Amino acid sequence: MREVLKILEQDARTSPAQIAAMTGLAEDEVRRLIAEWERSGVIRRYKTVVDWERFGEEKVYAYIDVSVAPERGAGFDDVASRIYRYPEVRSVMLVSGGHDLRVVVEGAGIKEVANFVAEKLAPLDRVTATNTHFLLKRYKDDGDIFVESDSDHRLMVAP
Amino acid sequence: MKPLNQVVSATPPSGIRRLFDIASQMQDVISLGVGEPDFVTPWRIREAAIYALERGYTTYTSNAGLLELREAVCSLQRALYGVEYDPQQETLITVGVSEGLDLALRAIVNPGDEVILLEPCYVSYQPNILFAGGTPVPVASRAEEGFRLRPEAVEAAVTPRTKAIMLCYPNNPTGATQSRVDLQAVVDIAVKHDLYLISDEIYDRLTYVGRHTCVASLEGARERTVLLNGFSKAYAMTGWRIAYACAPRPIAALMTKIHQYTMLCAPHIAQRAALEATLNGENDVREMVADYDRRRRFFVRGLNAIGLDCVEPTGAFYAFPSVRRTGLTSEQFAERLLQEERVAVVPGNAFGASGEGCVRCSYATSMAQLEEALARMRRFMERNRVFAEQEAKATTG
Ligand SMILES: Cc1ncc(COP(=O)(O)O)c(C=O)c1O
């Protein structure tokens, strides 16, 4: 069963028939499992990994370390939720170490991202500091390698 | 000039070679003819080798190989199969299982000794036996029986000159594995007739159904068995040329003697890489095996659906379907499939006479390529399925 998820995680377009062939499960069973996971939220959604740069579209990404002032009775959830509701925010994570939240923001240009930080993020209540890192080159992201991959060096026929 | 060595001259060239020559002249070929993983060696292993180079591990090692590596492979064999070998006296790091096979045969065989081999089998066995001065005695296994080992046929092939039996499960080219019971029966035959066993277990980790049985772990086997294993398949390390042999002391001593004078030692950098593989490669192996297994199920189902009848291969990364519905020989099939649809497979008779009627397809190729290969083979079968209708009539009438 876990196999089905592993296959979909690699390629969301693998059809139930193919998955059935690959796992030995019945096709109906695969459909039923997927439907159940879609309902229960184990499968959150299907998406495509796009290399926008190769498409010719420049996007700017910033990784922002956000420090949040601690306050009795309030965790980080309220601050986090005020941040993640912005559509330009790609991810928000609570992390250990010198800062509290690690926020990833996407924008059409440096200025747009800088404005977001200055006008939306920094002024938030309890946000005491931000530290912005602009992305320079993406080598690997979420398991996908974005630079040229190795080709197959094998001979055509081998014993 | 004087004639060259007559044994080598008389040995036919590998049946795989000719097809390779044709295929490499062509464009847009999907090759199912490759007997090696489509993964590159996992990064942690490559990285360990780079580090070893930087550190200057560019010297010879002891003849038997780095002791740390011998200890590590002995621990691995113990953990996996409960077999105990002494890293000092019973273990040798070789240049591929290829070298291990040669050493085992040369250590065991005297001129005129017969060696039983279970066909279809890896292409090197026959020539290696001949080069060692022995006489190969093939025992066939059959597609109809799922390439099951037939202990009674093995025993029937034993003569007073028989010296050893060669085994290889999971098998290249059939992908077959064997039950513990059948393997034990072969060991019992070896005990009864005082024969050596050479067990090539290079595909052990690529076992998809049930658990691998290590021949040396069977009752009565250890004292007469040479256990060969290596890194090529499980760790995707074919180009590194690194493997190992475990055998009881008297055999290991002879193998080491030959190795000492002919090879000196296995490549040092490859030994360092193999050490990393043995110590930290387990997750990589599991991921690769899980991946092969998905493709195996997908591909085998696809073959059966287009009339290339195929018993379920339970190990290695090969399917060995029958081409009988086309009425073609394996060589005709392979050649026409290549010319007409640009899919390369290996004719089964390259692996011994009993492989005739089947072709070897490796599924160590991307899912996309496997799908495309199946689509091309389906077209081929639609044009060439001569026996389908007759059979349909026979079963309905
Ligand atoms: C059954 C079998 N034994 C041995 C070998 C050779 O292995 P190595 O790369 O360790 O020499 C192969 C390679 O295809 C094989 O299939």
Coordinates of C-alpha atoms and ligand atoms in Angstrom, one line a residue:
Chain A
M1 CA 0.0 0.0 0.0
R2 CA 2.9 2.3 0.9
E3 CA 4.2 1.3 -2.5
V4 CA 1.3 3.1 -4.2
L5 CA 2.2 6.3 -2.5
K6 CA 5.8 6.0 -3.3
I7 CA 5.0 5.5 -7.0
L8 CA 2.7 8.5 -7.1
E9 CA 5.2 10.6 -5.2
Q10 CA 7.6 9.9 -8.0
D11 CA 5.2 10.4 -10.9
A12 CA 1.6 11.6 -10.1
R13 CA 0.6 10.7 -13.7
T14 CA 1.1 6.9 -13.2
S15 CA -2.3 5.5 -14.0
P16 CA -4.1 3.1 -11.7
A17 CA -3.6 0.4 -14.3
Q18 CA 0.1 0.9 -14.3
I19 CA 0.3 1.1 -10.5
A20 CA -1.7 -2.1 -10.4
A21 CA 0.8 -3.8 -12.7
M22 CA 3.8 -2.5 -10.7
T23 CA 2.5 -3.5 -7.3
G24 CA 0.5 -6.6 -8.1
L25 CA -2.7 -5.1 -6.5
A26 CA -6.0 -5.1 -8.4
E27 CA -6.7 -2.0 -10.4
D28 CA -10.0 -1.5 -8.5
E29 CA -8.1 -1.7 -5.2
V30 CA -5.6 0.9 -6.4
R31 CA -8.5 3.2 -7.3
R32 CA -10.2 2.7 -4.0
L33 CA -6.9 3.3 -2.0
I34 CA -6.3 6.5 -3.9
A35 CA -9.8 7.8 -3.5
E36 CA -9.6 7.1 0.2
W37 CA -6.3 8.9 0.6
E38 CA -7.6 11.8 -1.4
R39 CA -10.6 12.0 1.0
S40 CA -8.6 11.6 4.2
G41 CA -5.8 14.1 3.1
V42 CA -3.0 11.6 2.9
I43 CA -2.8 12.7 -0.7
R44 CA -3.0 16.4 -0.5
R45 CA -3.0 17.2 -4.2
Y46 CA -1.1 16.5 -7.4
K47 CA 1.3 19.0 -8.8
T48 CA 3.9 19.4 -11.5
V49 CA 7.5 20.3 -10.9
V50 CA 8.2 23.2 -13.2
D51 CA 11.6 24.6 -14.1
W52 CA 10.4 28.1 -14.7
E53 CA 13.9 29.3 -15.6
R54 CA 14.1 26.9 -18.4
F55 CA 10.7 28.0 -19.6
G56 CA 12.2 31.5 -19.8
E57 CA 10.6 33.1 -16.8
E58 CA 12.7 34.6 -14.1
K59 CA 11.4 34.3 -10.7
V60 CA 12.9 35.5 -7.5
Y61 CA 12.9 33.4 -4.3
A62 CA 13.9 34.5 -0.9
Y63 CA 14.5 32.4 2.2
I64 CA 13.7 34.5 5.2
D65 CA 14.7 33.7 8.7
V66 CA 12.1 35.3 11.0
S67 CA 12.6 35.8 14.7
V68 CA 9.4 35.9 16.8
A69 CA 9.1 37.4 20.3
P70 CA 7.9 34.8 22.7
E71 CA 4.7 35.5 24.5
R72 CA 3.1 33.7 27.4
G73 CA 0.2 31.4 26.3
A74 CA 0.8 32.0 22.6
G75 CA 2.8 29.6 20.5
F76 CA 4.1 30.4 17.0
D77 CA 0.9 29.2 15.3
D78 CA -0.8 32.6 15.2
V79 CA 2.2 34.4 13.8
A80 CA 2.8 31.6 11.3
S81 CA -0.8 31.6 10.1
R82 CA -0.7 35.4 9.5
I83 CA 2.3 34.8 7.3
Y84 CA 1.3 31.7 5.4
R85 CA -2.0 33.2 4.2
Y86 CA -0.2 35.4 1.8
P87 CA -0.2 33.7 -1.6
E88 CA 3.4 34.8 -2.4
V89 CA 4.6 32.8 0.6
R90 CA 5.6 29.3 -0.7
S91 CA 6.3 27.8 2.7
V92 CA 6.5 28.5 6.4
M93 CA 8.3 26.2 8.8
L94 CA 9.1 26.4 12.5
V95 CA 12.7 25.5 12.9
S96 CA 15.2 25.1 15.7
G97 CA 18.3 27.3 16.0
G98 CA 18.9 31.0 16.0
H99 CA 15.6 31.9 14.4
D100 CA 12.1 30.7 14.7
L101 CA 10.3 30.6 11.3
R102 CA 11.8 29.9 7.9
V103 CA 9.7 31.5 5.3
V104 CA 10.1 31.1 1.5
V105 CA 8.7 33.9 -0.6
E106 CA 8.3 34.0 -4.4
G107 CA 8.1 37.1 -6.5
A108 CA 8.6 38.5 -10.0
G109 CA 11.6 40.6 -8.9
I110 CA 13.8 41.5 -6.1
K111 CA 11.9 44.7 -5.5
E112 CA 8.6 42.9 -5.1
V113 CA 10.1 40.5 -2.6
A114 CA 11.8 43.3 -0.7
N115 CA 8.6 45.2 -0.5
F116 CA 6.8 42.2 0.9
V117 CA 9.4 41.8 3.6
A118 CA 9.4 45.5 4.5
E119 CA 5.7 46.1 4.4
K120 CA 4.1 42.8 5.4
L121 CA 6.5 40.6 7.2
A122 CA 8.7 42.9 9.3
P123 CA 5.9 45.0 10.8
L124 CA 3.9 42.0 12.0
D125 CA 3.3 42.0 15.7
R126 CA 5.9 40.0 17.6
V127 CA 8.2 39.7 14.6
T128 CA 11.5 41.1 16.0
A129 CA 13.9 40.5 13.1
T130 CA 14.1 39.2 9.6
N131 CA 17.1 38.0 7.7
T132 CA 16.6 37.6 4.0
H133 CA 18.6 35.3 1.7
F134 CA 17.9 35.6 -2.1
L135 CA 18.2 32.3 -4.0
L136 CA 21.1 32.4 -6.5
K137 CA 21.0 29.0 -8.1
R138 CA 18.8 26.0 -7.6
Y139 CA 20.7 22.7 -7.8
K140 CA 18.2 20.4 -6.1
D141 CA 14.8 21.2 -4.7
D142 CA 12.6 18.9 -2.9
G143 CA 14.3 15.8 -4.3
D144 CA 14.5 17.0 -7.9
I145 CA 17.9 17.9 -9.4
F146 CA 17.6 21.0 -11.5
V147 CA 21.0 20.9 -13.3
E148 CA 22.0 18.6 -16.2
S149 CA 21.7 14.9 -15.1
D150 CA 24.1 12.1 -16.1
S151 CA 23.4 10.2 -19.2
D152 CA 23.3 6.4 -19.6
H153 CA 26.8 5.2 -20.3
R154 CA 25.9 1.5 -20.6
L155 CA 26.7 -0.5 -23.7
M156 CA 23.8 -1.6 -25.8
V157 CA 24.1 -5.3 -25.0
A158 CA 26.0 -6.8 -22.0
P159 CA 26.1 -10.3 -20.6
Chain B
M1 CA 53.2 -19.4 -37.4
K2 CA 52.5 -22.1 -34.8
P3 CA 48.8 -22.5 -33.9
L4 CA 47.6 -20.6 -30.9
N5 CA 46.1 -22.2 -27.9
Q6 CA 43.7 -24.8 -29.1
V7 CA 41.2 -24.7 -26.2
V8 CA 40.7 -20.9 -26.5
S9 CA 40.7 -21.1 -30.3
A10 CA 38.0 -23.7 -30.2
T11 CA 35.7 -21.8 -27.8
P12 CA 33.0 -20.0 -29.7
P13 CA 32.7 -16.2 -29.3
S14 CA 29.9 -15.0 -27.1
G15 CA 26.4 -15.2 -28.7
I16 CA 25.7 -11.7 -27.3
R17 CA 28.4 -10.1 -29.3
R18 CA 26.8 -10.3 -32.8
L19 CA 23.6 -8.7 -31.7
F20 CA 25.6 -6.0 -30.0
D21 CA 27.4 -5.2 -33.2
I22 CA 24.1 -4.8 -35.1
A23 CA 22.4 -2.8 -32.4
S24 CA 25.2 -0.3 -32.0
Q25 CA 24.9 0.6 -35.7
M26 CA 21.3 1.6 -35.3
Q27 CA 19.5 4.7 -34.1
D28 CA 16.6 4.9 -31.6
V29 CA 17.1 1.5 -30.2
I30 CA 15.5 0.6 -26.9
S31 CA 17.9 -1.9 -25.4
L32 CA 16.6 -4.6 -23.1
G33 CA 19.8 -6.4 -23.7
V34 CA 21.8 -4.8 -20.9
G35 CA 22.8 -7.1 -18.1
E36 CA 23.6 -4.3 -15.6
P37 CA 21.8 -1.9 -13.4
D38 CA 20.5 1.4 -14.9
F39 CA 21.4 3.2 -11.7
V40 CA 24.7 4.9 -11.4
T41 CA 26.6 3.8 -8.3
P42 CA 25.0 5.5 -5.2
W43 CA 26.6 8.8 -4.5
R44 CA 27.8 7.9 -1.0
I45 CA 29.9 5.1 -2.6
R46 CA 31.3 7.4 -5.4
E47 CA 32.1 10.0 -2.8
A48 CA 34.0 7.5 -0.7
A49 CA 36.1 6.6 -3.8
I50 CA 36.8 10.3 -4.5
Y51 CA 37.9 10.7 -0.9
A52 CA 40.1 7.6 -1.1
L53 CA 41.8 9.1 -4.2
E54 CA 42.3 12.4 -2.4
R55 CA 43.8 10.5 0.5
G56 CA 46.2 8.8 -1.9
Y57 CA 44.9 5.2 -1.6
T58 CA 46.6 4.4 -4.8
T59 CA 48.8 1.5 -3.8
Y60 CA 48.5 -2.3 -3.8
T61 CA 46.6 -3.9 -1.0
S62 CA 47.4 -7.3 0.5
N63 CA 46.7 -10.1 -2.0
A64 CA 43.5 -11.1 -0.3
G65 CA 42.3 -7.5 -0.2
L66 CA 41.8 -5.0 2.6
L67 CA 41.2 -6.8 5.8
E68 CA 38.5 -4.3 6.8
L69 CA 36.6 -5.1 3.6
R70 CA 37.0 -8.8 4.2
E71 CA 35.7 -8.4 7.7
A72 CA 32.8 -6.3 6.4
V73 CA 31.7 -8.8 3.8
C74 CA 31.9 -11.6 6.3
S75 CA 29.7 -9.6 8.7
L76 CA 27.2 -9.0 5.9
Q77 CA 27.0 -12.7 5.0
R78 CA 26.6 -13.6 8.6
A79 CA 23.9 -11.0 9.1
L80 CA 22.0 -11.9 6.0
Y81 CA 22.3 -15.7 5.9
G82 CA 24.0 -16.9 9.1
V83 CA 27.1 -18.2 7.3
E84 CA 30.4 -17.8 9.1
Y85 CA 33.6 -17.3 7.2
D86 CA 37.0 -16.3 8.6
P87 CA 38.0 -13.0 7.0
Q88 CA 41.7 -13.9 7.3
Q89 CA 41.8 -17.4 5.9
E90 CA 38.5 -18.0 4.0
T91 CA 37.8 -14.7 2.2
L92 CA 39.3 -13.2 -0.9
I93 CA 38.5 -9.9 -2.6
T94 CA 38.3 -10.5 -6.3
V95 CA 38.2 -8.5 -9.5
G96 CA 34.5 -9.1 -10.1
V97 CA 32.7 -12.4 -9.6
S98 CA 34.2 -13.0 -13.1
E99 CA 37.6 -13.5 -11.5
G100 CA 36.1 -15.4 -8.6
L101 CA 34.5 -17.9 -11.1
D102 CA 37.8 -18.4 -12.9
L103 CA 39.7 -18.8 -9.6
A104 CA 37.2 -21.3 -8.2
L105 CA 37.3 -23.4 -11.3
R106 CA 41.1 -23.4 -11.6
A107 CA 41.5 -24.2 -8.0
I108 CA 39.1 -27.2 -8.2
V109 CA 39.3 -28.7 -11.7
N110 CA 41.9 -31.1 -13.0
P111 CA 42.2 -31.8 -16.8
G112 CA 39.3 -34.0 -17.8
D113 CA 37.2 -33.3 -14.8
E114 CA 33.5 -32.7 -15.5
V115 CA 31.7 -29.8 -14.2
I116 CA 27.9 -29.8 -14.1
L117 CA 26.2 -26.5 -14.9
L118 CA 22.5 -25.7 -14.9
E119 CA 21.5 -24.1 -18.1
P120 CA 20.3 -21.7 -19.2
C121 CA 23.1 -19.8 -17.4
Y122 CA 25.5 -16.9 -17.5
V123 CA 27.6 -17.0 -20.7
S124 CA 30.9 -17.2 -19.0
Y125 CA 30.5 -20.6 -17.2
Q126 CA 31.1 -22.9 -20.2
P127 CA 34.2 -21.0 -21.4
N128 CA 35.6 -20.7 -17.9
I129 CA 35.3 -24.4 -17.4
L130 CA 37.0 -25.1 -20.7
F131 CA 39.8 -22.7 -19.9
A132 CA 40.3 -24.4 -16.6
G133 CA 40.8 -27.7 -18.5
G134 CA 37.4 -29.1 -17.5
T135 CA 34.5 -30.5 -19.4
P136 CA 31.2 -28.7 -19.1
V137 CA 28.2 -31.0 -18.6
P138 CA 25.0 -29.0 -19.1
V139 CA 21.8 -29.9 -17.4
A140 CA 18.8 -28.2 -18.8
S141 CA 15.9 -26.5 -17.0
R142 CA 12.7 -25.8 -18.7
A143 CA 10.4 -22.9 -19.2
E144 CA 7.3 -25.1 -18.7
E145 CA 8.6 -25.9 -15.2
G146 CA 9.4 -22.3 -14.3
F147 CA 13.1 -23.1 -14.7
R148 CA 12.9 -25.2 -11.6
L149 CA 16.0 -26.9 -10.5
R150 CA 15.6 -30.7 -11.1
P151 CA 17.8 -32.5 -8.6
E152 CA 17.0 -35.9 -10.3
A153 CA 18.4 -34.5 -13.6
V154 CA 21.5 -33.3 -11.8
E155 CA 22.1 -36.7 -10.2
A156 CA 21.6 -38.4 -13.6
A157 CA 24.4 -36.2 -15.0
V158 CA 26.9 -37.3 -12.3
T159 CA 29.7 -39.6 -13.6
P160 CA 32.8 -40.9 -11.9
R161 CA 34.6 -37.9 -13.5
T162 CA 32.3 -35.3 -12.1
K163 CA 34.1 -32.8 -9.9
A164 CA 31.8 -29.9 -9.2
I165 CA 28.3 -28.3 -9.7
M166 CA 27.9 -24.7 -10.6
L167 CA 24.8 -22.9 -9.3
C168 CA 23.5 -19.4 -9.9
Y169 CA 20.3 -18.3 -8.2
P170 CA 18.8 -15.8 -8.7
N171 CA 19.6 -16.7 -12.2
N172 CA 20.9 -14.9 -15.2
P173 CA 19.1 -15.1 -17.7
T174 CA 15.9 -16.6 -16.4
G175 CA 15.4 -14.6 -13.2
A176 CA 14.5 -17.9 -11.5
T177 CA 15.1 -18.5 -7.8
Q178 CA 15.0 -21.9 -6.2
S179 CA 13.3 -23.4 -3.1
R180 CA 15.4 -24.3 -0.2
V181 CA 14.3 -27.9 -0.6
D182 CA 15.5 -28.2 -4.1
L183 CA 18.8 -26.5 -3.3
Q184 CA 19.2 -28.8 -0.3
A185 CA 18.6 -31.8 -2.6
V186 CA 21.4 -30.6 -4.9
V187 CA 23.7 -30.2 -1.9
D188 CA 22.8 -33.7 -0.8
I189 CA 23.8 -35.0 -4.2
A190 CA 27.1 -33.2 -3.9
V191 CA 27.7 -34.7 -0.5
K192 CA 26.7 -38.2 -1.7
H193 CA 29.1 -38.1 -4.7
D194 CA 31.8 -35.9 -3.0
L195 CA 31.5 -33.0 -5.4
Y196 CA 32.3 -29.3 -4.9
L197 CA 29.7 -26.6 -5.3
I198 CA 30.4 -23.2 -6.9
S199 CA 27.5 -20.9 -6.1
D200 CA 27.4 -17.6 -7.9
E201 CA 25.1 -15.5 -5.7
I202 CA 25.7 -12.1 -7.3
Y203 CA 22.0 -11.4 -7.6
D204 CA 21.1 -12.5 -4.0
R205 CA 19.8 -9.1 -2.9
L206 CA 17.6 -8.9 -6.0
T207 CA 15.2 -11.5 -4.7
Y208 CA 11.6 -10.3 -4.9
V209 CA 9.6 -13.3 -3.7
G210 CA 10.5 -15.1 -0.5
R211 CA 14.0 -14.9 0.9
H212 CA 17.3 -15.8 -0.8
T213 CA 18.8 -19.1 0.2
C214 CA 22.6 -18.9 0.5
V215 CA 23.8 -22.3 -0.7
A216 CA 26.7 -22.3 1.9
S217 CA 24.1 -22.1 4.7
L218 CA 22.5 -25.5 3.7
E219 CA 23.3 -28.6 5.6
G220 CA 26.5 -30.3 4.5
A221 CA 27.3 -27.5 2.0
R222 CA 29.9 -25.3 3.7
E223 CA 33.0 -27.5 3.5
R224 CA 32.5 -28.1 -0.3
T225 CA 31.2 -24.7 -1.4
V226 CA 32.8 -21.7 -3.0
L227 CA 30.4 -18.8 -2.4
L228 CA 30.8 -16.0 -4.9
N229 CA 29.2 -12.6 -4.5
G230 CA 30.0 -9.0 -5.4
F231 CA 29.0 -5.5 -5.7
S232 CA 28.2 -5.2 -9.4
K233 CA 24.5 -5.8 -9.2
A234 CA 23.2 -5.0 -5.7
Y235 CA 25.2 -1.7 -5.5
A236 CA 25.2 -0.8 -9.2
M237 CA 29.0 -1.1 -9.3
T238 CA 29.7 -3.1 -12.5
G239 CA 32.5 -0.8 -13.8
W240 CA 34.4 -1.0 -10.5
R241 CA 35.3 -4.6 -10.9
I242 CA 35.0 -5.7 -7.3
A243 CA 33.6 -8.8 -5.7
Y244 CA 34.5 -11.4 -3.1
A245 CA 34.8 -15.2 -2.7
C246 CA 34.3 -17.1 0.5
A247 CA 35.4 -20.7 0.7
P248 CA 36.7 -23.2 3.3
R249 CA 40.4 -22.8 4.0
P250 CA 42.0 -25.3 1.6
I251 CA 40.1 -24.0 -1.4
A252 CA 40.5 -20.3 -0.4
A253 CA 44.2 -20.9 -0.1
L254 CA 44.5 -22.2 -3.7
M255 CA 42.3 -19.5 -5.1
T256 CA 44.4 -16.9 -3.3
K257 CA 47.6 -18.4 -4.7
I258 CA 46.3 -18.1 -8.3
H259 CA 45.0 -14.6 -7.6
Q260 CA 48.3 -13.6 -6.0
Y261 CA 50.3 -14.5 -9.1
T262 CA 47.8 -13.5 -11.8
M263 CA 46.0 -10.4 -10.3
L264 CA 48.0 -9.4 -7.3
C265 CA 45.1 -7.6 -5.8
A266 CA 41.8 -6.0 -6.6
P267 CA 41.8 -2.3 -7.4
H268 CA 42.5 -0.4 -4.2
I269 CA 40.1 2.5 -4.9
A270 CA 37.3 0.0 -5.7
Q271 CA 38.0 -1.8 -2.5
R272 CA 37.5 1.5 -0.5
A273 CA 34.3 2.2 -2.4
A274 CA 33.1 -1.4 -1.7
L275 CA 33.8 -0.9 2.0
E276 CA 31.5 2.1 2.1
A277 CA 28.9 0.1 0.2
T278 CA 29.0 -2.7 2.6
L279 CA 29.0 -0.5 5.7
N280 CA 26.5 2.2 4.7
G281 CA 24.8 1.1 1.4
E282 CA 21.8 -0.8 2.8
N283 CA 19.2 1.9 2.2
D284 CA 20.4 2.4 -1.3
V285 CA 20.2 -1.3 -2.0
R286 CA 16.6 -1.4 -0.6
E287 CA 15.5 1.6 -2.7
M288 CA 16.9 0.1 -5.9
V289 CA 15.4 -3.3 -5.2
A290 CA 12.0 -1.8 -4.6
D291 CA 12.3 0.1 -7.9
Y292 CA 13.3 -3.0 -9.9
D293 CA 10.4 -4.9 -8.3
R294 CA 7.8 -2.3 -9.6
R295 CA 9.3 -2.5 -13.0
R296 CA 9.4 -6.3 -12.9
R297 CA 5.7 -6.6 -12.1
F298 CA 4.8 -4.1 -14.7
F299 CA 7.0 -5.5 -17.4
V300 CA 6.2 -9.2 -16.9
R301 CA 2.5 -8.5 -16.9
G302 CA 3.0 -6.5 -20.2
L303 CA 4.9 -9.4 -21.8
N304 CA 2.2 -11.9 -20.9
A305 CA -0.5 -9.6 -22.2
I306 CA 1.1 -9.5 -25.7
G307 CA 1.6 -13.2 -26.0
L308 CA 5.2 -13.4 -24.9
D309 CA 4.5 -16.0 -22.3
C310 CA 6.7 -15.6 -19.3
V311 CA 6.9 -17.4 -16.0
E312 CA 7.2 -15.0 -13.1
P313 CA 10.9 -14.2 -12.6
T314 CA 11.4 -14.0 -8.9
G315 CA 15.0 -12.6 -8.9
A316 CA 17.7 -10.6 -10.7
F317 CA 16.4 -8.1 -13.3
Y318 CA 15.6 -10.3 -16.2
A319 CA 12.5 -11.8 -17.8
F320 CA 12.9 -14.8 -20.0
P321 CA 9.7 -15.0 -22.1
S322 CA 9.0 -17.7 -24.6
V323 CA 8.7 -16.7 -28.3
R324 CA 6.9 -19.9 -29.3
R325 CA 3.8 -18.2 -30.4
T326 CA 5.7 -16.6 -33.2
G327 CA 7.1 -19.8 -34.5
L328 CA 10.5 -18.1 -34.7
T329 CA 13.8 -19.3 -33.2
S330 CA 15.2 -17.1 -30.5
E331 CA 17.8 -15.7 -32.8
Q332 CA 15.3 -15.0 -35.6
F333 CA 13.1 -13.3 -33.1
A334 CA 15.8 -11.2 -31.6
E335 CA 17.1 -10.2 -35.0
R336 CA 13.7 -9.3 -36.5
L337 CA 12.6 -7.5 -33.4
L338 CA 15.7 -5.4 -33.6
Q339 CA 15.4 -4.7 -37.4
E340 CA 11.6 -4.1 -37.4
E341 CA 10.9 -2.4 -34.1
R342 CA 14.3 -1.4 -32.8
V343 CA 14.1 -3.3 -29.5
A344 CA 17.2 -5.3 -28.5
V345 CA 16.8 -8.5 -26.6
V346 CA 19.2 -11.4 -26.2
P347 CA 18.4 -14.7 -27.8
G348 CA 18.0 -17.4 -25.2
N349 CA 20.4 -19.9 -26.9
A350 CA 23.3 -17.5 -26.0
F351 CA 22.8 -19.0 -22.5
G352 CA 22.9 -22.6 -23.5
A353 CA 20.9 -24.9 -25.8
S354 CA 18.0 -25.1 -23.3
G355 CA 17.5 -21.3 -23.6
E356 CA 16.4 -21.8 -27.2
G357 CA 12.8 -20.7 -27.6
C358 CA 13.1 -17.8 -25.1
V359 CA 14.7 -14.4 -25.2
R360 CA 16.3 -12.5 -22.3
C361 CA 14.8 -9.0 -21.6
S362 CA 16.4 -6.9 -18.9
Y363 CA 14.0 -4.6 -17.1
A364 CA 16.8 -2.5 -15.6
T365 CA 15.6 0.4 -17.8
S366 CA 13.3 3.3 -17.1
M367 CA 9.6 2.8 -16.9
A368 CA 9.1 5.1 -19.9
Q369 CA 11.5 2.9 -22.0
L370 CA 9.8 -0.3 -20.8
E371 CA 6.4 1.1 -21.8
E372 CA 7.7 2.1 -25.2
A373 CA 9.5 -1.3 -25.6
L374 CA 6.2 -3.1 -24.8
A375 CA 4.3 -1.0 -27.3
R376 CA 6.8 -1.9 -30.0
M377 CA 6.8 -5.6 -29.1
R378 CA 3.1 -5.6 -29.2
R379 CA 3.1 -4.4 -32.8
F380 CA 5.7 -7.0 -33.6
M381 CA 3.6 -9.7 -32.0
E382 CA 0.4 -8.6 -33.8
R383 CA 2.3 -9.2 -37.1
N384 CA 4.0 -12.4 -36.0
R385 CA 1.6 -14.3 -33.8
V386 CA 1.1 -17.4 -35.9
F387 CA 0.0 -19.8 -33.3
A388 CA -2.5 -17.8 -31.5
E389 CA -5.5 -18.6 -33.7
Q390 CA -4.7 -22.3 -34.0
E391 CA -4.5 -22.5 -30.3
A392 CA -7.7 -20.7 -29.7
K393 CA -9.4 -23.1 -32.0
A394 CA -7.8 -26.1 -30.2
T395 CA -9.0 -24.9 -26.8
T396 CA -12.6 -23.9 -27.9
G397 CA -13.1 -26.9 -30.2
Ligands
LIG1 C1 25.5 -14.6 -13.1 C2 26.6 -13.6 -13.2 N1 27.7 -13.8 -12.6 C3 28.8 -13.0 -12.7 C4 28.7 -11.8 -13.4 C5 29.9 -10.9 -13.5 O1 29.9 -10.1 -12.4 P1 31.1 -9.2 -12.0 O2 30.8 -7.8 -12.6 O3 31.2 -9.2 -10.6 O4 32.3 -9.7 -12.7 C6 27.5 -11.5 -14.1 C7 27.3 -10.3 -14.8 O5 26.5 -10.1 -15.7 C8 26.4 -12.4 -13.9 O6 25.2 -12.1 -14.5

